[in-house]
């Protein structure tokens, strides 16, 4: 999937385990960083904005390679530009997760309807004849 952010095109494959191995921990890290910036009390607004921007830039550089944040933000310290870029990534991630969820739900429903989950698959044929030795 191509994601266009501020004129830069990023490749993201949220269905690829190798990509997610890098993306997921960095996503948690940037979310924690954003929350920590909101909680900062003993500093100026400018200091909070700069810290928030740094967290977002670190995220882009960690996931897509060093220098990616420079290409996206071009030296800007505008906090909304950084948050909107992060929001675009989050929206793309959620859209692909919805596709996966829809596909897996469709598959699971089909399998349930065909007896896979109802246990029919494992029952096999049962011998309903009485034993020949006369016992019941």
Tab-separated table of C-alpha atoms in Angstrom:
chain	number	residue	atom	x	y	z
A	1	UNK	CA	0.000	0.000	0.000
A	2	UNK	CA	1.288	3.448	-0.907
A	3	UNK	CA	0.633	6.229	1.580
A	4	UNK	CA	1.086	9.797	0.406
A	5	UNK	CA	2.083	12.230	3.167
A	6	UNK	CA	3.071	15.818	2.422
A	7	UNK	CA	4.285	14.828	-1.048
A	8	UNK	CA	6.302	11.821	0.149
A	9	UNK	CA	5.192	8.306	-0.793
A	10	UNK	CA	5.671	5.620	1.824
A	11	UNK	CA	5.326	1.880	1.253
A	12	UNK	CA	3.429	0.085	4.005
A	13	UNK	CA	2.292	-3.534	4.009
A	14	UNK	CA	0.286	-3.998	7.192
A	15	UNK	CA	-0.387	-7.632	6.230
A	16	UNK	CA	3.314	-8.515	6.108
A	17	UNK	CA	4.696	-10.009	9.328
A	18	UNK	CA	8.191	-8.606	8.720
A	19	UNK	CA	6.861	-5.073	8.269
A	20	UNK	CA	4.610	-5.399	11.324
A	21	UNK	CA	7.553	-6.622	13.392
A	22	UNK	CA	9.066	-3.154	12.944
A	23	UNK	CA	5.866	-1.092	12.729
A	24	UNK	CA	3.953	-2.348	15.772
A	25	UNK	CA	6.517	-1.634	18.532
A	26	UNK	CA	7.288	1.754	16.985
A	27	UNK	CA	3.576	2.574	16.887
A	28	UNK	CA	3.294	1.796	20.605
A	29	UNK	CA	6.404	3.864	21.265
A	30	UNK	CA	5.050	6.931	19.425
A	31	UNK	CA	1.655	6.597	21.128
A	32	UNK	CA	3.382	6.549	24.516
A	33	UNK	CA	5.491	9.535	23.483
A	34	UNK	CA	2.442	11.548	22.424
A	35	UNK	CA	0.690	10.725	25.701
A	36	UNK	CA	3.794	11.703	27.688
A	37	UNK	CA	3.968	15.024	25.836
A	38	UNK	CA	0.362	15.762	26.743
A	39	UNK	CA	1.163	15.086	30.398
A	40	UNK	CA	4.207	17.396	30.503
A	41	UNK	CA	3.368	20.197	32.956
A	42	UNK	CA	6.618	21.879	33.976
A	43	UNK	CA	7.668	23.151	30.574
A	44	UNK	CA	6.624	25.560	27.877
A	45	UNK	CA	4.138	24.811	25.132
A	46	UNK	CA	6.980	25.091	22.622
A	47	UNK	CA	8.971	22.439	24.495
A	48	UNK	CA	5.977	20.065	24.447
A	49	UNK	CA	5.466	20.647	20.719
A	50	UNK	CA	9.124	20.013	19.967
A	51	UNK	CA	9.117	16.810	22.011
A	52	UNK	CA	5.945	15.622	20.302
A	53	UNK	CA	7.439	16.412	16.893
A	54	UNK	CA	10.596	14.502	17.825
A	55	UNK	CA	8.533	11.437	18.812
A	56	UNK	CA	6.668	11.477	15.487
A	57	UNK	CA	9.857	12.027	13.473
A	58	UNK	CA	11.579	9.167	15.317
A	59	UNK	CA	8.622	6.929	14.439
A	60	UNK	CA	8.853	7.676	10.708
A	61	UNK	CA	12.636	7.256	10.678
A	62	UNK	CA	12.482	3.962	12.613
A	63	UNK	CA	9.800	2.426	10.378
A	64	UNK	CA	10.734	3.803	6.937
A	65	UNK	CA	14.418	4.565	7.376
A	66	UNK	CA	16.641	7.426	8.461
A	67	UNK	CA	15.826	10.701	6.735
A	68	UNK	CA	12.182	9.860	6.076
A	69	UNK	CA	10.970	12.454	8.555
A	70	UNK	CA	13.133	15.097	6.862
A	71	UNK	CA	11.480	14.309	3.532
A	72	UNK	CA	7.994	14.438	5.027
A	73	UNK	CA	8.308	17.475	7.294
A	74	UNK	CA	11.095	19.418	5.523
A	75	UNK	CA	12.326	20.963	8.775
A	76	UNK	CA	8.860	22.124	9.862
A	77	UNK	CA	8.114	22.235	13.564
A	78	UNK	CA	4.376	22.622	13.049
A	79	UNK	CA	2.794	20.240	15.548
A	80	UNK	CA	-0.439	19.732	13.572
A	81	UNK	CA	1.502	18.785	10.454
A	82	UNK	CA	3.197	16.055	12.494
A	83	UNK	CA	-0.016	14.827	14.109
A	84	UNK	CA	-1.888	14.782	10.790
A	85	UNK	CA	0.894	12.685	9.238
A	86	UNK	CA	0.632	10.238	12.103
A	87	UNK	CA	-3.152	10.253	11.661
A	88	UNK	CA	-2.804	9.310	7.991
A	89	UNK	CA	-0.684	6.305	8.931
A	90	UNK	CA	-3.197	5.302	11.584
A	91	UNK	CA	-6.110	5.595	9.103
A	92	UNK	CA	-4.296	3.409	6.549
A	93	UNK	CA	-3.487	0.840	9.241
A	94	UNK	CA	-7.119	0.707	10.393
A	95	UNK	CA	-8.386	0.388	6.798
A	96	UNK	CA	-6.169	-2.643	6.125
A	97	UNK	CA	-7.109	-4.184	9.472
A	98	UNK	CA	-10.772	-3.841	8.511
A	99	UNK	CA	-10.087	-5.635	5.215
A	100	UNK	CA	-8.376	-8.443	7.119
A	101	UNK	CA	-11.199	-8.653	9.631
A	102	UNK	CA	-13.837	-8.721	6.880
A	103	UNK	CA	-11.982	-11.436	4.977
A	104	UNK	CA	-11.403	-13.587	8.048
A	105	UNK	CA	-15.037	-13.192	9.137
A	106	UNK	CA	-16.204	-14.204	5.675
A	107	UNK	CA	-13.920	-17.252	5.735
A	108	UNK	CA	-14.982	-18.227	9.258
A	109	UNK	CA	-18.683	-17.940	8.378
A	110	UNK	CA	-18.219	-20.096	5.293
A	111	UNK	CA	-16.357	-22.731	7.284
A	112	UNK	CA	-18.987	-22.721	10.007
A	113	UNK	CA	-21.744	-23.131	7.432
A	114	UNK	CA	-19.900	-26.047	5.814
A	115	UNK	CA	-19.519	-27.848	9.107
A	116	UNK	CA	-15.860	-27.194	9.874
A	117	UNK	CA	-16.580	-25.724	13.298
A	118	UNK	CA	-19.625	-27.819	14.098
A	119	UNK	CA	-17.600	-30.951	14.663
A	120	UNK	CA	-19.023	-32.693	11.601
A	121	UNK	CA	-15.599	-32.914	10.112
A	122	UNK	CA	-14.357	-35.151	12.931
A	123	UNK	CA	-17.387	-37.370	13.436
A	124	UNK	CA	-16.866	-39.547	10.412
A	125	UNK	CA	-19.121	-42.517	9.734
A	126	UNK	CA	-20.370	-44.362	12.723
A	127	UNK	CA	-21.227	-48.003	12.548
A	128	UNK	CA	-24.894	-48.147	13.434
A	129	UNK	CA	-25.158	-51.909	12.942
A	130	UNK	CA	-25.528	-54.116	15.984
A	131	UNK	CA	-22.587	-56.331	16.813
A	132	UNK	CA	-22.799	-59.718	15.143
A	133	UNK	CA	-22.164	-61.675	18.283
A	134	UNK	CA	-25.658	-60.887	19.556
A	135	UNK	CA	-24.656	-58.439	22.255
A	136	UNK	CA	-26.393	-55.123	22.450
